PDB file of C-alpha atoms in Angstrom:
ATOM      1  CA  MET A  20      16.235  17.031  20.295  1.00  0.00           C
ATOM      2  CA  PHE A  21      14.206  16.663  17.025  1.00  0.00           C
ATOM      3  CA  TYR A  22      16.384  13.944  15.824  1.00  0.00           C
ATOM      4  CA  ALA A  23      16.109  11.942  19.092  1.00  0.00           C
ATOM      5  CA  LEU A  24      12.414  12.145  18.772  1.00  0.00           C
ATOM      6  CA  LEU A  25      12.425  10.677  15.252  1.00  0.00           C
ATOM      7  CA  LEU A  26      14.687   8.023  16.298  1.00  0.00           C
ATOM      8  CA  GLN A  27      11.995   6.920  18.887  1.00  0.00           C
ATOM      9  CA  CYS A  28       9.277   6.662  16.008  1.00  0.00           C
ATOM     10  CA  LEU A  29       8.156   3.950  13.766  1.00  0.00           C
ATOM     11  CA  THR A  30       6.904   5.309  10.524  1.00  0.00           C
ATOM     12  CA  LEU A  31       4.690   3.446   8.092  1.00  0.00           C
ATOM     13  CA  VAL A  32       3.630   4.170   4.612  1.00  0.00           C
ATOM     14  CA  SER A  33       0.718   2.454   3.160  1.00  0.00           C
ATOM     15  CA  PHE A  34       0.540   2.986  -0.821  1.00  0.00           C
ATOM     16  CA  ASN A  35      -1.396   1.619  -3.849  1.00  0.00           C
ATOM     17  CA  VAL A  36       1.138   2.543  -6.582  1.00  0.00           C
ATOM     18  CA  GLU A  37      -1.320   2.051  -9.586  1.00  0.00           C
ATOM     19  CA  ASN A  38      -0.073  -0.797 -11.706  1.00  0.00           C
ATOM     20  CA  LEU A  39       3.690  -1.226 -11.197  1.00  0.00           C
ATOM     21  CA  PHE A  40       4.534  -3.587 -14.034  1.00  0.00           C
ATOM     22  CA  ASP A  41       7.525  -4.363 -15.798  1.00  0.00           C
ATOM     23  CA  CYS A  42       7.695  -4.469 -19.565  1.00  0.00           C
ATOM     24  CA  GLU A  43       8.290  -8.172 -19.870  1.00  0.00           C
ATOM     25  CA  HIS A  44       5.588 -10.799 -20.537  1.00  0.00           C
ATOM     26  CA  ASP A  45       4.772 -13.438 -17.957  1.00  0.00           C
ATOM     27  CA  SER A  46       3.150 -16.378 -19.982  1.00  0.00           C
ATOM     28  CA  LEU A  47       1.161 -17.400 -16.901  1.00  0.00           C
ATOM     29  CA  LYS A  48      -0.512 -13.848 -16.292  1.00  0.00           C
ATOM     30  CA  ASP A  49      -2.587 -11.600 -18.274  1.00  0.00           C
ATOM     31  CA  ASP A  50      -0.220  -8.796 -18.519  1.00  0.00           C
ATOM     32  CA  VAL A  51      -0.186  -8.023 -22.289  1.00  0.00           C
ATOM     33  CA  GLU A  52      -1.711  -4.465 -21.847  1.00  0.00           C
ATOM     34  CA  TRP A  53       1.541  -3.591 -19.967  1.00  0.00           C
ATOM     35  CA  LEU A  54       3.868  -4.450 -22.712  1.00  0.00           C
ATOM     36  CA  PRO A  55       5.515  -2.031 -25.198  1.00  0.00           C
ATOM     37  CA  ASP A  56       3.240  -3.044 -28.086  1.00  0.00           C
ATOM     38  CA  GLY A  57       0.047  -3.447 -25.628  1.00  0.00           C
ATOM     39  CA  LYS A  58      -2.723  -0.963 -25.431  1.00  0.00           C
ATOM     40  CA  ASN A  59      -1.000   1.072 -22.778  1.00  0.00           C
ATOM     41  CA  HIS A  60       2.165   1.378 -24.844  1.00  0.00           C
ATOM     42  CA  TRP A  61       4.134   0.741 -21.615  1.00  0.00           C
ATOM     43  CA  SER A  62       7.814   1.420 -22.449  1.00  0.00           C
ATOM     44  CA  HIS A  63      10.911   1.070 -20.675  1.00  0.00           C
ATOM     45  CA  THR A  64      11.127   4.919 -20.413  1.00  0.00           C
ATOM     46  CA  ARG A  65       7.707   5.099 -18.842  1.00  0.00           C
ATOM     47  CA  TYR A  66       8.489   2.308 -16.561  1.00  0.00           C
ATOM     48  CA  TRP A  67      11.699   3.882 -15.142  1.00  0.00           C
ATOM     49  CA  ARG A  68      10.013   7.237 -14.638  1.00  0.00           C
ATOM     50  CA  LYS A  69       7.210   5.586 -12.788  1.00  0.00           C
ATOM     51  CA  VAL A  70       9.809   3.640 -10.594  1.00  0.00           C
ATOM     52  CA  ASN A  71      11.750   6.768  -9.801  1.00  0.00           C
ATOM     53  CA  HIS A  72       8.546   8.709  -9.029  1.00  0.00           C
ATOM     54  CA  LEU A  73       7.520   6.185  -6.620  1.00  0.00           C
ATOM     55  CA  ALA A  74      10.946   6.359  -4.986  1.00  0.00           C
ATOM     56  CA  GLN A  75      10.811  10.123  -4.689  1.00  0.00           C
ATOM     57  CA  GLU A  76       7.379   9.942  -3.185  1.00  0.00           C
ATOM     58  CA  ILE A  77       8.384   7.314  -0.531  1.00  0.00           C
ATOM     59  CA  ILE A  78      11.408   9.391   0.398  1.00  0.00           C
ATOM     60  CA  ALA A  79       9.306  12.592   0.842  1.00  0.00           C
ATOM     61  CA  CYS A  80       6.875  10.541   3.028  1.00  0.00           C
ATOM     62  CA  GLY A  81       9.546  10.686   5.698  1.00  0.00           C
ATOM     63  CA  GLU A  82       9.385  14.475   6.085  1.00  0.00           C
ATOM     64  CA  THR A  83       7.519  15.880   9.165  1.00  0.00           C
ATOM     65  CA  ASP A  84       7.390  19.194  11.017  1.00  0.00           C
ATOM     66  CA  ASP A  85      10.133  17.728  13.253  1.00  0.00           C
ATOM     67  CA  GLY A  86      12.501  16.856  10.458  1.00  0.00           C
ATOM     68  CA  TRP A  87      13.014  14.026   8.082  1.00  0.00           C
ATOM     69  CA  MET A  88      13.934  10.242   8.209  1.00  0.00           C
ATOM     70  CA  LEU A  89      13.292   7.451   5.810  1.00  0.00           C
ATOM     71  CA  PRO A  90      10.038   5.597   6.476  1.00  0.00           C
ATOM     72  CA  ASP A  91      10.669   2.229   8.505  1.00  0.00           C
ATOM     73  CA  LEU A  92       7.905   0.230   6.648  1.00  0.00           C
ATOM     74  CA  VAL A  93       6.305   0.642   3.353  1.00  0.00           C
ATOM     75  CA  ALA A  94       3.290  -1.495   2.432  1.00  0.00           C
ATOM     76  CA  LEU A  95       2.698  -1.699  -1.238  1.00  0.00           C
ATOM     77  CA  CYS A  96      -0.294  -2.726  -3.345  1.00  0.00           C
ATOM     78  CA  GLU A  97      -0.328  -3.282  -7.071  1.00  0.00           C
ATOM     79  CA  VAL A  98       3.288  -4.443  -7.766  1.00  0.00           C
ATOM     80  CA  GLU A  99       3.868  -7.012 -10.314  1.00  0.00           C
ATOM     81  CA  ASN A 100       6.692  -9.169  -9.262  1.00  0.00           C
ATOM     82  CA  ASP A 101      10.122  -9.505  -7.689  1.00  0.00           C
ATOM     83  CA  SER A 102      11.763  -7.583 -10.603  1.00  0.00           C
ATOM     84  CA  VAL A 103       9.852  -4.374  -9.992  1.00  0.00           C
ATOM     85  CA  MET A 104      10.663  -4.658  -6.376  1.00  0.00           C
ATOM     86  CA  ARG A 105      14.294  -5.130  -6.947  1.00  0.00           C
ATOM     87  CA  ASP A 106      14.314  -2.175  -9.216  1.00  0.00           C
ATOM     88  CA  LEU A 107      12.432  -0.048  -6.868  1.00  0.00           C
ATOM     89  CA  THR A 108      14.656  -0.809  -3.904  1.00  0.00           C
ATOM     90  CA  ARG A 109      18.101  -1.267  -5.567  1.00  0.00           C
ATOM     91  CA  ARG A 110      18.120   0.721  -8.867  1.00  0.00           C
ATOM     92  CA  SER A 111      16.122   3.765  -8.074  1.00  0.00           C
ATOM     93  CA  ALA A 112      16.636   6.764  -5.906  1.00  0.00           C
ATOM     94  CA  LEU A 113      16.008   4.505  -2.938  1.00  0.00           C
ATOM     95  CA  ARG A 114      18.990   2.367  -3.648  1.00  0.00           C
ATOM     96  CA  ASN A 115      21.111   4.071  -0.973  1.00  0.00           C
ATOM     97  CA  ALA A 116      18.398   3.303   1.646  1.00  0.00           C
ATOM     98  CA  ARG A 117      19.505  -0.414   1.883  1.00  0.00           C
ATOM     99  CA  TYR A 118      15.757  -1.308   2.077  1.00  0.00           C
ATOM    100  CA  GLU A 119      14.636  -4.972   2.026  1.00  0.00           C
ATOM    101  CA  TYR A 120      11.456  -6.284   0.984  1.00  0.00           C
ATOM    102  CA  VAL A 121       9.208  -9.402   1.143  1.00  0.00           C
ATOM    103  CA  MET A 122       6.112 -10.019  -1.360  1.00  0.00           C
ATOM    104  CA  THR A 123       3.547 -12.468  -2.229  1.00  0.00           C
ATOM    105  CA  ASP A 124       3.124 -14.590  -5.353  1.00  0.00           C
ATOM    106  CA  SER A 125      -0.614 -14.691  -5.659  1.00  0.00           C
ATOM    107  CA  PRO A 126      -2.947 -16.463  -8.214  1.00  0.00           C
ATOM    108  CA  ASP A 127      -4.407 -13.034  -9.309  1.00  0.00           C
ATOM    109  CA  PRO A 128      -4.998 -13.374 -13.083  1.00  0.00           C
ATOM    110  CA  ARG A 129      -3.017 -10.177 -13.883  1.00  0.00           C
ATOM    111  CA  GLY A 130      -0.150 -10.853 -11.598  1.00  0.00           C
ATOM    112  CA  ILE A 131      -0.908  -8.064  -9.085  1.00  0.00           C
ATOM    113  CA  ASP A 132       0.765  -8.637  -5.610  1.00  0.00           C
ATOM    114  CA  VAL A 133       1.379  -6.846  -2.346  1.00  0.00           C
ATOM    115  CA  ALA A 134       4.799  -6.276  -0.763  1.00  0.00           C
ATOM    116  CA  LEU A 135       6.359  -4.927   2.395  1.00  0.00           C
ATOM    117  CA  VAL A 136       9.429  -2.805   2.018  1.00  0.00           C
ATOM    118  CA  TYR A 137      11.422  -2.440   5.355  1.00  0.00           C
ATOM    119  CA  SER A 138      14.488  -0.842   6.829  1.00  0.00           C
ATOM    120  CA  PRO A 139      16.770  -3.515   8.437  1.00  0.00           C
ATOM    121  CA  PHE A 140      18.029  -0.905  10.770  1.00  0.00           C
ATOM    122  CA  SER A 141      14.737  -0.492  12.352  1.00  0.00           C
ATOM    123  CA  PHE A 142      12.843  -3.769  11.655  1.00  0.00           C
ATOM    124  CA  SER A 143      14.437  -7.198  11.929  1.00  0.00           C
ATOM    125  CA  LEU A 144      12.541  -9.683   9.949  1.00  0.00           C
ATOM    126  CA  LEU A 145      11.622 -12.915  11.754  1.00  0.00           C
ATOM    127  CA  HIS A 146       9.146 -14.685   9.426  1.00  0.00           C
ATOM    128  CA  HIS A 147       6.757 -14.059   6.709  1.00  0.00           C
ATOM    129  CA  HIS A 148       4.266 -16.232   4.619  1.00  0.00           C
ATOM    130  CA  ALA A 149       1.279 -15.574   2.258  1.00  0.00           C
ATOM    131  CA  LEU A 150      -2.242 -16.063   3.441  1.00  0.00           C
ATOM    132  CA  ARG A 151      -4.300 -17.731   0.581  1.00  0.00           C
ATOM    133  CA  VAL A 152      -7.894 -16.597   0.213  1.00  0.00           C
ATOM    134  CA  THR A 153     -10.366 -19.022  -1.036  1.00  0.00           C
ATOM    135  CA  PRO A 154     -12.650 -17.589  -3.777  1.00  0.00           C
ATOM    136  CA  VAL A 155     -16.425 -17.348  -3.365  1.00  0.00           C
ATOM    137  CA  LYS A 156     -18.881 -17.809  -6.120  1.00  0.00           C
ATOM    138  CA  GLY A 157     -18.188 -15.440  -9.029  1.00  0.00           C
ATOM    139  CA  MET A 158     -14.720 -14.333  -7.694  1.00  0.00           C
ATOM    140  CA  HIS A 159     -11.461 -14.455  -9.658  1.00  0.00           C
ATOM    141  CA  PRO A 160      -8.570 -15.758  -7.716  1.00  0.00           C
ATOM    142  CA  PRO A 161      -7.892 -12.966  -5.382  1.00  0.00           C
ATOM    143  CA  ARG A 162      -4.562 -11.615  -4.181  1.00  0.00           C
ATOM    144  CA  ASP A 163      -2.805 -13.180  -1.111  1.00  0.00           C
ATOM    145  CA  ILE A 164      -2.549 -11.282   2.196  1.00  0.00           C
ATOM    146  CA  LEU A 165       1.017 -10.898   3.246  1.00  0.00           C
ATOM    147  CA  TYR A 166       1.893 -11.650   6.803  1.00  0.00           C
ATOM    148  CA  VAL A 167       5.249 -10.398   8.374  1.00  0.00           C
ATOM    149  CA  CYS A 168       6.470 -10.711  11.747  1.00  0.00           C
ATOM    150  CA  GLY A 169       9.646  -8.748  13.006  1.00  0.00           C
ATOM    151  CA  ARG A 170      11.231  -6.931  15.835  1.00  0.00           C
ATOM    152  CA  VAL A 171      11.307  -3.147  15.997  1.00  0.00           C
ATOM    153  CA  MET A 172      13.811  -0.925  17.847  1.00  0.00           C
ATOM    154  CA  GLY A 173      13.267  -1.608  21.620  1.00  0.00           C
ATOM    155  CA  GLY A 174      12.654  -5.336  21.011  1.00  0.00           C
ATOM    156  CA  ASP A 175       8.882  -5.580  20.713  1.00  0.00           C
ATOM    157  CA  THR A 176       7.524  -7.974  18.159  1.00  0.00           C
ATOM    158  CA  LEU A 177       5.354  -6.471  15.459  1.00  0.00           C
ATOM    159  CA  HIS A 178       2.897  -8.446  13.366  1.00  0.00           C
ATOM    160  CA  VAL A 179       2.237  -6.755   9.942  1.00  0.00           C
ATOM    161  CA  TYR A 180      -0.554  -7.654   7.419  1.00  0.00           C
ATOM    162  CA  VAL A 181      -0.633  -6.207   3.970  1.00  0.00           C
ATOM    163  CA  VAL A 182      -3.859  -6.419   2.239  1.00  0.00           C
ATOM    164  CA  HIS A 183      -5.274  -5.585  -1.261  1.00  0.00           C
ATOM    165  CA  ALA A 184      -8.897  -6.583  -1.386  1.00  0.00           C
ATOM    166  CA  PRO A 185     -10.856  -7.065  -4.766  1.00  0.00           C
ATOM    167  CA  SER A 186     -12.285  -4.065  -6.395  1.00  0.00           C
ATOM    168  CA  ARG A 187     -15.892  -2.845  -6.659  1.00  0.00           C
ATOM    169  CA  SER A 188     -15.855  -3.470 -10.341  1.00  0.00           C
ATOM    170  CA  GLY A 189     -19.191  -4.723 -11.226  1.00  0.00           C
ATOM    171  CA  GLY A 190     -20.816  -2.893  -8.520  1.00  0.00           C
ATOM    172  CA  GLU A 191     -20.355  -2.572  -4.527  1.00  0.00           C
ATOM    173  CA  ARG A 192     -23.142  -4.942  -3.525  1.00  0.00           C
ATOM    174  CA  ALA A 193     -22.383  -7.382  -6.173  1.00  0.00           C
ATOM    175  CA  THR A 194     -18.749  -7.661  -5.130  1.00  0.00           C
ATOM    176  CA  ARG A 195     -19.220  -7.291  -1.295  1.00  0.00           C
ATOM    177  CA  SER A 196     -18.844 -11.048  -0.829  1.00  0.00           C
ATOM    178  CA  HIS A 197     -15.377 -10.898  -2.341  1.00  0.00           C
ATOM    179  CA  ARG A 198     -14.124  -8.497   0.098  1.00  0.00           C
ATOM    180  CA  LEU A 199     -15.822 -10.256   2.888  1.00  0.00           C
ATOM    181  CA  ALA A 200     -13.916 -13.464   1.816  1.00  0.00           C
ATOM    182  CA  VAL A 201     -10.566 -11.538   2.261  1.00  0.00           C
ATOM    183  CA  ALA A 202     -11.663 -10.098   5.657  1.00  0.00           C
ATOM    184  CA  HIS A 203     -12.661 -13.613   6.958  1.00  0.00           C
ATOM    185  CA  ARG A 204      -9.357 -14.927   6.023  1.00  0.00           C
ATOM    186  CA  LEU A 205      -7.604 -12.072   7.589  1.00  0.00           C
ATOM    187  CA  CYS A 206      -9.617 -12.489  10.928  1.00  0.00           C
ATOM    188  CA  ALA A 207      -8.961 -16.211  10.862  1.00  0.00           C
ATOM    189  CA  SER A 208      -5.328 -15.540  11.073  1.00  0.00           C
ATOM    190  CA  LEU A 209      -5.821 -12.796  13.785  1.00  0.00           C
ATOM    191  CA  ASP A 210      -7.624 -15.345  15.784  1.00  0.00           C
ATOM    192  CA  SER A 211      -4.866 -17.828  15.457  1.00  0.00           C
ATOM    193  CA  LEU A 212      -2.409 -15.069  16.441  1.00  0.00           C
ATOM    194  CA  HIS A 213      -4.216 -13.968  19.475  1.00  0.00           C
ATOM    195  CA  GLN A 214      -4.550 -17.538  20.724  1.00  0.00           C
ATOM    196  CA  CYS A 215      -0.793 -17.633  20.969  1.00  0.00           C
ATOM    197  CA  SER A 216      -0.117 -13.914  21.770  1.00  0.00           C
ATOM    198  CA  PRO A 217      -3.174 -12.281  23.278  1.00  0.00           C
ATOM    199  CA  HIS A 218      -1.463  -8.954  23.585  1.00  0.00           C
ATOM    200  CA  ALA A 219       0.263  -8.953  20.158  1.00  0.00           C
ATOM    201  CA  LYS A 220       1.028  -5.698  18.451  1.00  0.00           C
ATOM    202  CA  VAL A 221      -0.676  -5.918  15.115  1.00  0.00           C
ATOM    203  CA  LEU A 222      -0.643  -3.566  12.125  1.00  0.00           C
ATOM    204  CA  VAL A 223      -2.919  -4.101   9.083  1.00  0.00           C
ATOM    205  CA  ALA A 224      -2.509  -1.787   6.107  1.00  0.00           C
ATOM    206  CA  GLY A 225      -3.430  -1.612   2.489  1.00  0.00           C
ATOM    207  CA  ASP A 226      -6.050  -1.045  -0.051  1.00  0.00           C
ATOM    208  CA  PHE A 227      -9.404  -2.566   1.192  1.00  0.00           C
ATOM    209  CA  ASN A 228     -11.590  -1.151  -1.671  1.00  0.00           C
ATOM    210  CA  ASP A 229     -14.101  -0.379   1.009  1.00  0.00           C
ATOM    211  CA  ASP A 230     -14.877   2.537   3.399  1.00  0.00           C
ATOM    212  CA  ARG A 231     -14.711   2.540   6.993  1.00  0.00           C
ATOM    213  CA  HIS A 232     -18.411   1.479   7.510  1.00  0.00           C
ATOM    214  CA  SER A 233     -18.453  -1.406   5.032  1.00  0.00           C
ATOM    215  CA  PRO A 234     -19.098  -4.923   6.390  1.00  0.00           C
ATOM    216  CA  SER A 235     -15.533  -6.170   5.566  1.00  0.00           C
ATOM    217  CA  LEU A 236     -14.117  -3.523   7.811  1.00  0.00           C
ATOM    218  CA  ASP A 237     -16.636  -4.002  10.515  1.00  0.00           C
ATOM    219  CA  LEU A 238     -15.208  -7.460  10.923  1.00  0.00           C
ATOM    220  CA  LEU A 239     -11.760  -6.049  11.694  1.00  0.00           C
ATOM    221  CA  ALA A 240     -13.175  -3.649  14.156  1.00  0.00           C
ATOM    222  CA  GLY A 241     -14.982  -6.480  15.709  1.00  0.00           C
ATOM    223  CA  LYS A 242     -11.520  -8.103  16.371  1.00  0.00           C
ATOM    224  CA  GLY A 243     -10.612  -5.050  18.591  1.00  0.00           C
ATOM    225  CA  LEU A 244      -8.514  -3.291  15.796  1.00  0.00           C
ATOM    226  CA  VAL A 245      -8.545   0.379  15.559  1.00  0.00           C
ATOM    227  CA  ASP A 246      -8.627   2.155  12.249  1.00  0.00           C
ATOM    228  CA  VAL A 247      -6.174   5.020  12.994  1.00  0.00           C
ATOM    229  CA  SER A 248      -6.496   6.266   9.458  1.00  0.00           C
ATOM    230  CA  VAL A 249     -10.371   7.065   9.651  1.00  0.00           C
ATOM    231  CA  ASN A 250      -9.881  10.942   9.818  1.00  0.00           C
ATOM    232  CA  ALA A 251      -6.569  11.129   7.821  1.00  0.00           C
ATOM    233  CA  GLN A 252      -6.407  14.172   5.630  1.00  0.00           C
ATOM    234  CA  GLY A 253      -3.542  15.953   3.692  1.00  0.00           C
ATOM    235  CA  THR A 254      -2.039  19.318   4.372  1.00  0.00           C
ATOM    236  CA  HIS A 255      -2.654  20.620   0.743  1.00  0.00           C
ATOM    237  CA  GLY A 256      -6.209  19.816   0.331  1.00  0.00           C
ATOM    238  CA  ALA A 257      -6.556  16.016   0.166  1.00  0.00           C
ATOM    239  CA  LYS A 258      -9.415  14.747   2.135  1.00  0.00           C
ATOM    240  CA  ALA A 259      -8.629  11.140   1.671  1.00  0.00           C
ATOM    241  CA  THR A 260      -6.429   8.919  -0.468  1.00  0.00           C
ATOM    242  CA  TYR A 261      -8.477   8.374  -3.416  1.00  0.00           C
ATOM    243  CA  ARG A 262     -10.777  10.643  -5.619  1.00  0.00           C
ATOM    244  CA  TYR A 263     -13.604   9.618  -7.964  1.00  0.00           C
ATOM    245  CA  GLN A 264     -15.607  12.067 -10.065  1.00  0.00           C
ATOM    246  CA  GLY A 265     -14.840  14.832  -7.644  1.00  0.00           C
ATOM    247  CA  GLU A 266     -15.549  12.973  -4.318  1.00  0.00           C
ATOM    248  CA  TRP A 267     -12.832  11.867  -1.913  1.00  0.00           C
ATOM    249  CA  GLY A 268     -13.016   8.426  -0.530  1.00  0.00           C
ATOM    250  CA  SER A 269     -10.985   6.225   1.785  1.00  0.00           C
ATOM    251  CA  LEU A 270     -10.354   2.916   0.366  1.00  0.00           C
ATOM    252  CA  ASP A 271      -6.940   2.633   2.028  1.00  0.00           C
ATOM    253  CA  HIS A 272      -6.873   2.034   5.704  1.00  0.00           C
ATOM    254  CA  VAL A 273      -4.339   1.378   8.624  1.00  0.00           C
ATOM    255  CA  PHE A 274      -5.890  -0.770  11.385  1.00  0.00           C
ATOM    256  CA  VAL A 275      -3.821  -1.436  14.590  1.00  0.00           C
ATOM    257  CA  SER A 276      -4.288  -3.166  17.903  1.00  0.00           C
ATOM    258  CA  PRO A 277      -5.163  -1.042  20.928  1.00  0.00           C
ATOM    259  CA  SER A 278      -1.662  -0.891  22.314  1.00  0.00           C
ATOM    260  CA  LEU A 279      -0.306   0.587  19.148  1.00  0.00           C
ATOM    261  CA  ALA A 280      -3.333   2.924  18.599  1.00  0.00           C
ATOM    262  CA  ASP A 281      -2.285   4.289  22.089  1.00  0.00           C
ATOM    263  CA  SER A 282       1.157   5.174  20.796  1.00  0.00           C
ATOM    264  CA  LEU A 283      -0.019   6.756  17.511  1.00  0.00           C
ATOM    265  CA  LEU A 284       1.495  10.130  17.072  1.00  0.00           C
ATOM    266  CA  ASP A 285      -0.225  11.057  13.813  1.00  0.00           C
ATOM    267  CA  CYS A 286      -1.706   9.624  10.650  1.00  0.00           C
ATOM    268  CA  ARG A 287      -2.054  11.718   7.542  1.00  0.00           C
ATOM    269  CA  VAL A 288      -2.437  11.675   3.786  1.00  0.00           C
ATOM    270  CA  PHE A 289       0.556  12.457   1.912  1.00  0.00           C
ATOM    271  CA  ASP A 290      -0.508  15.263  -0.727  1.00  0.00           C
ATOM    272  CA  ALA A 291       2.712  17.218  -1.331  1.00  0.00           C
ATOM    273  CA  PRO A 292       2.041  19.457  -4.475  1.00  0.00           C
ATOM    274  CA  PHE A 293       4.156  17.338  -6.733  1.00  0.00           C
ATOM    275  CA  VAL A 294       1.916  14.224  -6.264  1.00  0.00           C
ATOM    276  CA  VAL A 295      -1.413  16.148  -6.956  1.00  0.00           C
ATOM    277  CA  GLU A 296      -2.821  18.200  -9.867  1.00  0.00           C
ATOM    278  CA  GLU A 297      -5.671  20.484 -10.263  1.00  0.00           C
ATOM    279  CA  ASP A 298      -9.181  18.865 -10.785  1.00  0.00           C
ATOM    280  CA  ALA A 299     -10.297  21.045 -13.678  1.00  0.00           C
ATOM    281  CA  LYS A 300     -13.649  19.412 -13.819  1.00  0.00           C
ATOM    282  CA  PHE A 301     -14.749  19.181 -10.202  1.00  0.00           C
ATOM    283  CA  GLY A 302     -12.381  21.778  -8.601  1.00  0.00           C
ATOM    284  CA  GLY A 303      -9.736  21.355  -5.960  1.00  0.00           C
ATOM    285  CA  ILE A 304      -7.074  18.749  -6.352  1.00  0.00           C
ATOM    286  CA  LYS A 305      -6.835  15.103  -7.217  1.00  0.00           C
ATOM    287  CA  PRO A 306      -3.900  12.581  -7.319  1.00  0.00           C
ATOM    288  CA  PHE A 307      -1.545  12.952 -10.109  1.00  0.00           C
ATOM    289  CA  ARG A 308      -1.994   9.504 -11.741  1.00  0.00           C
ATOM    290  CA  THR A 309       0.041   7.420 -14.188  1.00  0.00           C
ATOM    291  CA  TYR A 310      -2.900   6.775 -16.543  1.00  0.00           C
ATOM    292  CA  LEU A 311      -6.460   7.966 -17.081  1.00  0.00           C
ATOM    293  CA  GLY A 312      -8.014   5.128 -18.756  1.00  0.00           C
ATOM    294  CA  PRO A 313      -5.764   4.603 -21.859  1.00  0.00           C
ATOM    295  CA  ARG A 314      -4.387   8.049 -21.749  1.00  0.00           C
ATOM    296  CA  TYR A 315      -0.786   8.292 -20.306  1.00  0.00           C
ATOM    297  CA  LEU A 316      -0.408  11.323 -17.876  1.00  0.00           C
ATOM    298  CA  GLY A 317       3.105  10.405 -16.475  1.00  0.00           C
ATOM    299  CA  GLY A 318       2.137  10.896 -12.860  1.00  0.00           C
ATOM    300  CA  PHE A 319       2.716   8.983  -9.710  1.00  0.00           C
ATOM    301  CA  SER A 320      -0.513   6.939  -8.725  1.00  0.00           C
ATOM    302  CA  ASP A 321      -4.184   7.334  -8.670  1.00  0.00           C
ATOM    303  CA  HIS A 322      -3.984   6.878  -4.836  1.00  0.00           C
ATOM    304  CA  LEU A 323      -2.191   9.014  -2.303  1.00  0.00           C
ATOM    305  CA  PRO A 324      -0.135   7.344   0.485  1.00  0.00           C
ATOM    306  CA  LEU A 325      -1.170   7.135   4.187  1.00  0.00           C
ATOM    307  CA  VAL A 326       1.663   7.869   6.604  1.00  0.00           C
ATOM    308  CA  ALA A 327       1.266   6.871  10.150  1.00  0.00           C
ATOM    309  CA  ARG A 328       3.712   7.429  12.908  1.00  0.00           C
ATOM    310  CA  PHE A 329       3.964   5.571  16.313  1.00  0.00           C
ATOM    311  CA  ARG A 330       5.963   6.145  19.291  1.00  0.00           C
ATOM    312  CA  LEU A 331       8.205   3.161  20.191  1.00  0.00           C
TER     313      LEU A 331
END
């Protein structure tokens, strides 16, 4: 009975993986800090350790009280290129899952992109393309938004957007217009989609670098989308996906159309003991990250994944 229930679910993981760079120089990108002789001393050993760490974490995200199955969709932020995605899906502990992926090729100066990993057994890809965001004054070329359309088990069409909005580096207020530019571009695409398909099932996931009551996310709520991750917490002490100076914050979000919100089974932060560590300074736990500044820690990511399950 539990297995039958799992087969009727769609599981999404949304995860900022913290700088998944390979060890090769891209002459068109500012990636020198992620080379073996760069300031981070990013070696092949460290790279493969991270790749397999991420694979382990994605696999573990499929575990629930009802049993375990591989996630159907995995929205990833901070992946460098096709090489790291190929290694993650075909050469890591995920290689037997037969995952496929699509990703962007953004003008981001560092080469940071987003990707959607999907199981072809539960999600049939129909179409995908990147949404280019026009920079506003003082803004570096931002990361593209990834749009993916496919059919899930049962035949319904699902429209997925993967977002990695600009950071707050320089101050929240000073960079607010940067994230609003991304939100406006996303809303323009949603408007076009709803003109063609008013009752489209939409899922928007990623790192928005904003909390729920920020202007950029208010725009999405104004389009009728529901933040199903707003109260997501972990089961081992995590109160959100990100922790800074002892304070938990929700920079990562999952927004869905009302029809999908009605079919939500649960949304949680994945905080299994192996992906967190003790916060010796502030108490409690924090994500077990790969780097803390220039210091290599050997962990997983500075963000914890969101895991959302929907009834099909």
